[in-house]
Coordinates of C-alpha atoms and ligand atoms in Angstrom, one line a residue:
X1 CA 4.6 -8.5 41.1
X2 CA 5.4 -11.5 39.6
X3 CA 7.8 -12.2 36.2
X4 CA 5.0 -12.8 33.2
X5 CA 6.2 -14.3 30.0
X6 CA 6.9 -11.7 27.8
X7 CA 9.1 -9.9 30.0
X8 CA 11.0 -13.7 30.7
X9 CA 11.5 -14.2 27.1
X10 CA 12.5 -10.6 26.5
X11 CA 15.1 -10.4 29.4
X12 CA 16.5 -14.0 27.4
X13 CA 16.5 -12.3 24.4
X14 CA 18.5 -9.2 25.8
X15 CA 21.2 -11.2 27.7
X16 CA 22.1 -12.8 24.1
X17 CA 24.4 -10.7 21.9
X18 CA 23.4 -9.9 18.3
X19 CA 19.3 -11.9 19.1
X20 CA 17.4 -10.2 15.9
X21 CA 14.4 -10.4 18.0
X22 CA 12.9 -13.6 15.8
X23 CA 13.4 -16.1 18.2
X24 CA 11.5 -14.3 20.9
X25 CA 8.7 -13.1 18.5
X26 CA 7.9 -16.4 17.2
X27 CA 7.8 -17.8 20.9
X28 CA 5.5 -14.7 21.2
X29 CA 3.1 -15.9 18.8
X30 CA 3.2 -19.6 20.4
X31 CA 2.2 -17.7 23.5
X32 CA -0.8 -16.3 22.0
X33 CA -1.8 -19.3 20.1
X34 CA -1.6 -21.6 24.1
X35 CA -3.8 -18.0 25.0
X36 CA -6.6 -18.7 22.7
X37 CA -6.3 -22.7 22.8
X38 CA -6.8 -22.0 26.8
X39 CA -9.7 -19.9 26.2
X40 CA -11.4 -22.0 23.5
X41 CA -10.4 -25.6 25.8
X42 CA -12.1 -23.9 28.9
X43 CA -15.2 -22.9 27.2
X44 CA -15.4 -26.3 25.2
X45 CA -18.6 -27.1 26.3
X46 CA -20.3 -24.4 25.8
X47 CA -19.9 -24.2 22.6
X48 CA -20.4 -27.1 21.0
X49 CA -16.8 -27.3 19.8
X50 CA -16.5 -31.0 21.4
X51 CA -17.3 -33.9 19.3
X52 CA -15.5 -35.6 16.1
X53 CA -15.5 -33.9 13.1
X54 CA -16.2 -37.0 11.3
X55 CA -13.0 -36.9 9.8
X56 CA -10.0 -39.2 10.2
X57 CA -6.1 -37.5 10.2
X58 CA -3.3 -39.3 9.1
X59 CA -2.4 -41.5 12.2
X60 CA -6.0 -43.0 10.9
X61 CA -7.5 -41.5 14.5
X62 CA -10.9 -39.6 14.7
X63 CA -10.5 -35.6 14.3
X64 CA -11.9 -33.7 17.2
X65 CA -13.4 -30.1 16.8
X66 CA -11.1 -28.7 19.0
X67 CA -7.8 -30.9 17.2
X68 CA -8.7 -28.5 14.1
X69 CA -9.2 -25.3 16.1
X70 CA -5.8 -25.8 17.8
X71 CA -4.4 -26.6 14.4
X72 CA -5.3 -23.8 12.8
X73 CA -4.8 -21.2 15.9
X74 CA -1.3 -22.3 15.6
X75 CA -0.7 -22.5 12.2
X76 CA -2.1 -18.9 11.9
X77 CA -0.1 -17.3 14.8
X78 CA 3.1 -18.9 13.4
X79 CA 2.5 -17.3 9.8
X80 CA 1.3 -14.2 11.2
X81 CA 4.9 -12.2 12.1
X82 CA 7.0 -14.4 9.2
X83 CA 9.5 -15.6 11.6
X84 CA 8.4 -19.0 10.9
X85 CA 9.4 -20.9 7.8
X86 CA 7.0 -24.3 8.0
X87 CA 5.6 -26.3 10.0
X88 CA 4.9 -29.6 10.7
X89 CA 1.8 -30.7 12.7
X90 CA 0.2 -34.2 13.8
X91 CA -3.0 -33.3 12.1
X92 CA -1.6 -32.9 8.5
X93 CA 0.0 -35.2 6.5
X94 CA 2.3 -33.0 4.4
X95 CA 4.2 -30.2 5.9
X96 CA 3.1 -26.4 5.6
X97 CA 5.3 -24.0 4.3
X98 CA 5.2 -19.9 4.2
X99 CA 6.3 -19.1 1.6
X100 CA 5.8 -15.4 2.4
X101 CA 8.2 -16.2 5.3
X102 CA 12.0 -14.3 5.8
X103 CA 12.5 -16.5 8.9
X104 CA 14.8 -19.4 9.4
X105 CA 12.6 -21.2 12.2
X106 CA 10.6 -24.0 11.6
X107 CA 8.4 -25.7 13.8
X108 CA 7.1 -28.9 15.0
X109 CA 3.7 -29.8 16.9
X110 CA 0.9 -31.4 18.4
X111 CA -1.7 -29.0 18.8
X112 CA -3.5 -31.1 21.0
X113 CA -2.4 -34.0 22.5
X114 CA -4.7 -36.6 24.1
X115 CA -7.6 -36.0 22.5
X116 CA -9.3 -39.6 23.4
X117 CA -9.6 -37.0 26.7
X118 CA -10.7 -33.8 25.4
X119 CA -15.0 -34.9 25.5
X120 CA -14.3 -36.2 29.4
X121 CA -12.7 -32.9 30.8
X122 CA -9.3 -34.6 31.3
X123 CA -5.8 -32.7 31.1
X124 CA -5.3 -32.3 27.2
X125 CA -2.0 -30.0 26.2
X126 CA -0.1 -28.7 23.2
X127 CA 3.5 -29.6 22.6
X128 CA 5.9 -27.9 20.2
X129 CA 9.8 -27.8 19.3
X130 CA 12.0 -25.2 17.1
X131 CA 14.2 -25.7 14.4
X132 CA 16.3 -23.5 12.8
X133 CA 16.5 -23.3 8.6
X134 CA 19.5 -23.0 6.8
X135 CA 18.2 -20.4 4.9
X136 CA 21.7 -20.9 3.1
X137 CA 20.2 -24.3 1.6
X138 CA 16.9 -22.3 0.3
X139 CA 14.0 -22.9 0.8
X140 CA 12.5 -25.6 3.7
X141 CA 11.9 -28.9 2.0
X142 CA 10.3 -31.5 4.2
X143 CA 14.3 -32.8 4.4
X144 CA 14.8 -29.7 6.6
X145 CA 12.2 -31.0 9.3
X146 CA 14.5 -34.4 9.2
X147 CA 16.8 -33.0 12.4
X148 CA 18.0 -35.1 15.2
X149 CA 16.1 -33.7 18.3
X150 CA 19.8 -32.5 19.8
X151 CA 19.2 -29.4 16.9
X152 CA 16.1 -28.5 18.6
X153 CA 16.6 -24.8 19.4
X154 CA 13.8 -24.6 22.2
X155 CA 10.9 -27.1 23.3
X156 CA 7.9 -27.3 25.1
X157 CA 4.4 -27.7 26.2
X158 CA 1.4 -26.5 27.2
X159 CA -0.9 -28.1 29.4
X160 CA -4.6 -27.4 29.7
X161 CA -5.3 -29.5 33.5
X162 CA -7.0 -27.5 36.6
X163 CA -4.5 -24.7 35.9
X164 CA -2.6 -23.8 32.1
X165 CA 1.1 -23.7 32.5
X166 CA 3.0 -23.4 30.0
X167 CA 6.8 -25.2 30.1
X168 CA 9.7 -24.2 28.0
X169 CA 13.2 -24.9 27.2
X170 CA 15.9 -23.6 25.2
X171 CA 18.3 -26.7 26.5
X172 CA 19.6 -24.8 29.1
X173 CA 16.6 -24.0 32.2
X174 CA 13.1 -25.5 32.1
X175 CA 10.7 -22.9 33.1
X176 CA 6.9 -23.1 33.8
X177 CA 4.4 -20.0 33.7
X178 CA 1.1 -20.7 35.0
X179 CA -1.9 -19.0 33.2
X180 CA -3.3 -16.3 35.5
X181 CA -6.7 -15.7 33.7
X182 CA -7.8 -12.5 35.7
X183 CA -4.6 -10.6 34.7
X184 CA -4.5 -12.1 31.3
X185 CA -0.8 -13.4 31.7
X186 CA 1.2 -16.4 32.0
X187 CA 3.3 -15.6 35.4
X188 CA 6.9 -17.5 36.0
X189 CA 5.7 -20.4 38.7
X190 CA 8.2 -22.8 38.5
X191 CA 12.1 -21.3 37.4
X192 CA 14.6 -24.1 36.7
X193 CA 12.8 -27.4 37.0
X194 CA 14.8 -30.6 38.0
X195 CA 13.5 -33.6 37.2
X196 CA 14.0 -35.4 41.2
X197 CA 16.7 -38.5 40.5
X198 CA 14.5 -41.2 41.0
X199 CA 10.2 -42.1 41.4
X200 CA 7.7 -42.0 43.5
X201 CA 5.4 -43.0 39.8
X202 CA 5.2 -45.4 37.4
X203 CA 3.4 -44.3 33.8
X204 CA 2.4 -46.9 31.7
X205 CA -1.0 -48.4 30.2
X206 CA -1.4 -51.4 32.3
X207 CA -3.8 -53.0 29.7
X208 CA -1.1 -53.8 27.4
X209 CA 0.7 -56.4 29.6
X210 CA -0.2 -58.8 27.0
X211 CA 1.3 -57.2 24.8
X212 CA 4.5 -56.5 27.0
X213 CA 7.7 -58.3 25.7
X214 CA 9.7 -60.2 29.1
X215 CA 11.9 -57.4 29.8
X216 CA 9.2 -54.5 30.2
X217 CA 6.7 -57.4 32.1
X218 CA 10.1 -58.1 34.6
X219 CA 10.3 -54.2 34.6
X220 CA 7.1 -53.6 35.7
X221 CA 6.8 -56.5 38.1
X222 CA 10.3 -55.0 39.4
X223 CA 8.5 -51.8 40.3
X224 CA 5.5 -53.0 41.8
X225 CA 7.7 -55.2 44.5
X226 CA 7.9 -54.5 48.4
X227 CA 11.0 -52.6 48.8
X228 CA 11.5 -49.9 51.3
X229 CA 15.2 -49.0 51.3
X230 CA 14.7 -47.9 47.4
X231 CA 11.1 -46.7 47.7
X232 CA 9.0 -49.5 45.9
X233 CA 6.3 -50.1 45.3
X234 CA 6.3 -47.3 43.0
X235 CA 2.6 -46.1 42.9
X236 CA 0.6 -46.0 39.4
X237 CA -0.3 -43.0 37.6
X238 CA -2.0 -43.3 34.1
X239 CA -4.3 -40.2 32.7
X240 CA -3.3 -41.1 28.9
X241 CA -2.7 -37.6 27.9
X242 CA 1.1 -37.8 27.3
X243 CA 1.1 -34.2 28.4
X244 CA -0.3 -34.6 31.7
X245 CA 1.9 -38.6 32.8
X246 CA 5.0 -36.4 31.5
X247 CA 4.1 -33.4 33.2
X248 CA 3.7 -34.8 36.7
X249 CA 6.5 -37.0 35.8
X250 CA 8.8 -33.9 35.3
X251 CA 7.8 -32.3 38.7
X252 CA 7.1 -35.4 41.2
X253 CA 9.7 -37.5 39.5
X254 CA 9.0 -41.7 38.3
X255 CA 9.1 -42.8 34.7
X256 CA 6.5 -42.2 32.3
X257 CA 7.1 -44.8 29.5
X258 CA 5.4 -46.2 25.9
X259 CA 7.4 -48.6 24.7
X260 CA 7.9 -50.9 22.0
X261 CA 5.8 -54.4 22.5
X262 CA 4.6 -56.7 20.4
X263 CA 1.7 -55.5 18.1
X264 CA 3.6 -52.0 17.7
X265 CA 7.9 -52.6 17.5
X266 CA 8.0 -49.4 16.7
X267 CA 5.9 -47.7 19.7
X268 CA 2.8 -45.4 19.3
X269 CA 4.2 -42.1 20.0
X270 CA 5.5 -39.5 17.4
X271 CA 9.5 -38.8 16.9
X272 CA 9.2 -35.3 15.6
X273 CA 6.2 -33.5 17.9
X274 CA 6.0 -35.8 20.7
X275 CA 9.2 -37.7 21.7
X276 CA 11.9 -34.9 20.9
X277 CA 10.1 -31.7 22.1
X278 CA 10.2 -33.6 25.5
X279 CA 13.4 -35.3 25.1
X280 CA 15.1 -32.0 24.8
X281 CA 12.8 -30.6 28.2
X282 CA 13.8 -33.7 30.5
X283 CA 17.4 -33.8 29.1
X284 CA 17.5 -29.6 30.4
X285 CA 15.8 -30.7 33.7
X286 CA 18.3 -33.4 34.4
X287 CA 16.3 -36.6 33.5
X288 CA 16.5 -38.9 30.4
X289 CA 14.5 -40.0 27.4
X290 CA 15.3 -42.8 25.6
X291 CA 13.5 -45.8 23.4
X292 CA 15.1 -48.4 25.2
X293 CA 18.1 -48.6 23.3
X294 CA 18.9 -45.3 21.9
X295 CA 19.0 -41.7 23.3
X296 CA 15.9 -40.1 21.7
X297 CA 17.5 -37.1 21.3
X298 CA 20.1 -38.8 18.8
X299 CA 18.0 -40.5 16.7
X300 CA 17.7 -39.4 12.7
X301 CA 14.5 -39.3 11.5
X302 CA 13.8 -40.9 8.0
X303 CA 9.9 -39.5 8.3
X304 CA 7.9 -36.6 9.4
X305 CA 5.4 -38.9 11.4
X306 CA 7.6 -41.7 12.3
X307 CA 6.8 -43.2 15.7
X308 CA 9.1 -44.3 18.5
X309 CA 9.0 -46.0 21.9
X310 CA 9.3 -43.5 24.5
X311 CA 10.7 -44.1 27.9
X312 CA 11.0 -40.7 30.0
X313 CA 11.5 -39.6 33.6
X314 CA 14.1 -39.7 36.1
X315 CA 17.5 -40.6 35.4
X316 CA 17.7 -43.6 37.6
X317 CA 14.6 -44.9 36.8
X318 CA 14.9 -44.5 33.1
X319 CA 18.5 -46.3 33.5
X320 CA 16.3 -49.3 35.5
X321 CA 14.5 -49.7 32.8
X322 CA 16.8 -50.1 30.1
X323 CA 18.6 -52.6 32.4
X324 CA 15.4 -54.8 31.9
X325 CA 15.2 -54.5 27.8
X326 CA 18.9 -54.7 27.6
X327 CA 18.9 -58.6 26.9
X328 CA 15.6 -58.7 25.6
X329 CA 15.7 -60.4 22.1
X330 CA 12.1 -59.0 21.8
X331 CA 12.3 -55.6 22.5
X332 CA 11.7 -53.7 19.6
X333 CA 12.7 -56.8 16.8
X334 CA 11.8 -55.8 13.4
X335 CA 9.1 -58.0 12.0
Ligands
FDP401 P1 -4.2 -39.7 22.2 O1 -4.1 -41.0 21.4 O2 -5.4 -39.6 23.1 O3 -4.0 -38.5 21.4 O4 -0.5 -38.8 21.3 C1 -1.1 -39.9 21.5 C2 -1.6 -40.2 22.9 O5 -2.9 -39.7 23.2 C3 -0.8 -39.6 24.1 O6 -1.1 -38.4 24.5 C4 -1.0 -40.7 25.2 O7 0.1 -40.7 26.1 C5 -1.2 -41.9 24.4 O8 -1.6 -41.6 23.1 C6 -2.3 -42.8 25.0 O9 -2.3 -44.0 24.3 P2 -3.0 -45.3 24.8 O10 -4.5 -45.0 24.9 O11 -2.7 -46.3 23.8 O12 -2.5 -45.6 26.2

């Protein structure tokens, strides 16, 4: 029989001396929140829970049914056992605290990325990273949230594509646990992912060349050249659900990347929910993250929803294309 979830995070918790337990509950709840999130993406439409709710969230984007349902799954399995402090999503503009809570973890999320996918049936995923509180400093202000992504306690994802799997991290292994939906588990699939050195993929969205500054266009002309001995061309992979490009980009290898151009200096992604959660993943796998110039995982954040260029994948590749920004006077200039 194989190893299901709860028994992997409960062996975790045993093997480390004084664990109250918390840490391993609140993953429990995160469990049970990716259960129903699977459940309600799988019978989407069905039940008219696809479609925009008319609303727009604070990146200014359309809200999608199933963005609030995932929301509020999450934020109610996270309050439920009091483990968890606050937390601070992608579709709400302030931060939500418990104040019912005795826990020192907070937690950071996006309860559904890629939701430009969700109405075509296309991989859509949650991602999520843990803080601890100081419960010494009182009560979580939206200061506490402010962390470098190196305090991350635990990371990951989970990713609704022809399977669920769900990936985690607590900066040591990466694990995977694929959603077996006749026993009602997630079952251990894939224990202690390395991120393979270098590609076979490249991840970016194409239709932004314009936009490119000269060192990511020499970058990605650099890839797409004839070159045996090191394995170019690298081939193209795009499904623009960060989720899914990182996903395969974790197991097959490549670069997955978002940078900085022109129109947006500052990248699209988010810092706090996006960027470190899978900084922290790649990092425990053995690839890299970084904006270009700066390891993601040591950047201080000044805002809860601040964005960043994201360039993620295998170390050598990831190194390649910092090489190409290195000199570039455009590369994320401040305007
Ligand atoms: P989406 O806007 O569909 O939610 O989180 C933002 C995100 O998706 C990522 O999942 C994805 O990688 C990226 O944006 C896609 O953006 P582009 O359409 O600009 O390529």
């Amino acid at each position: 029989m194989g190893i299901n979830l709860e028994t992997f995070i409960l062996e975790g918790m045993f093997g480390a001396p004084g664990a109250s337990g918390h840490f391993t509950s609140l993953l429990n709840q995160i469990t049970l929140a990716a259960k129903i999130i699977t459940a309600r993406v799988r019978r989407a439409g069905l039940a008219d829970l696809l479609g925009y709710t008319g609303e727009t969230n604070v990146q200014g984007e359309g809200v999608q049914k199933l963005d609030i349902i995932a929301n509020d799954t999450l934020l109610g399995a996270l309050r439920r056992r009091g483990h968890c402090a606050g937390v601070v999503s992608e579709e709400l503009e302030e931060p939500v605290f418990f104040p019912d809570s005795t826990g020192s973890y907070l937690v950071v999320t996006d309860p559904l990325d890629g939701s430009s996918n969700i109405d075509v049936d296309i991989s859509i995923g949650t991602i999520f990273g843990i803080l601890r509180s100081d419960p010494a400093s009182g009560k979580p202000t939206v200061e506490s949230f402010l962390k470098r992504g190196s305090e991350l306690v635990a990371a990951g994802y989970v990713i609704y594509g022809s399977s669920t799997v769900l990936v985690f991290t607590t900066g040591k292994g990466v694990h995977a646990f694929t959603w077996d939906p006749s026993a009602g588990e997630f079952f251990l699939s894939h224990e202690n992912i390395r991120c393979p050195d270098r590609g076979p993929y490249y991840s970016i969205n194409e239709g932004y060349t314009v936009r490119w500054t000269e060192g990511v266009k020499r970058w990605a002309a650099y890839v797409k050249e004839d070159n045996k001995a090191d394995g170019r061309p690298y081939s193209h992979r795009y499904v623009g659900s960060m989720v899914a490009d990182a996903h395969r980009t974790l197991l097959k290898g490549g670069i997955f990347a978002y940078p900085a151009d022109v129109k947006t200096p500052a990248g699209k992604l988010r810092l706090l929910y996006e960027a470190n959660p899978f900084a922290l993943i790649f990092e425990a796998a053995g690839g890299a993250a970084t904006t270009g110039r700066e390891r993601i995982l040591d950047i201080q954040p000044t805002t809860i929803h601040q964005r960043v260029p994201l360039i993620l994948g295998s170390t050598s590749d990831v190194e390649t294309f910092k090489r190409f920004v290195k000199d570039d006077p455009e590369y994320m200039k401040k305007v």
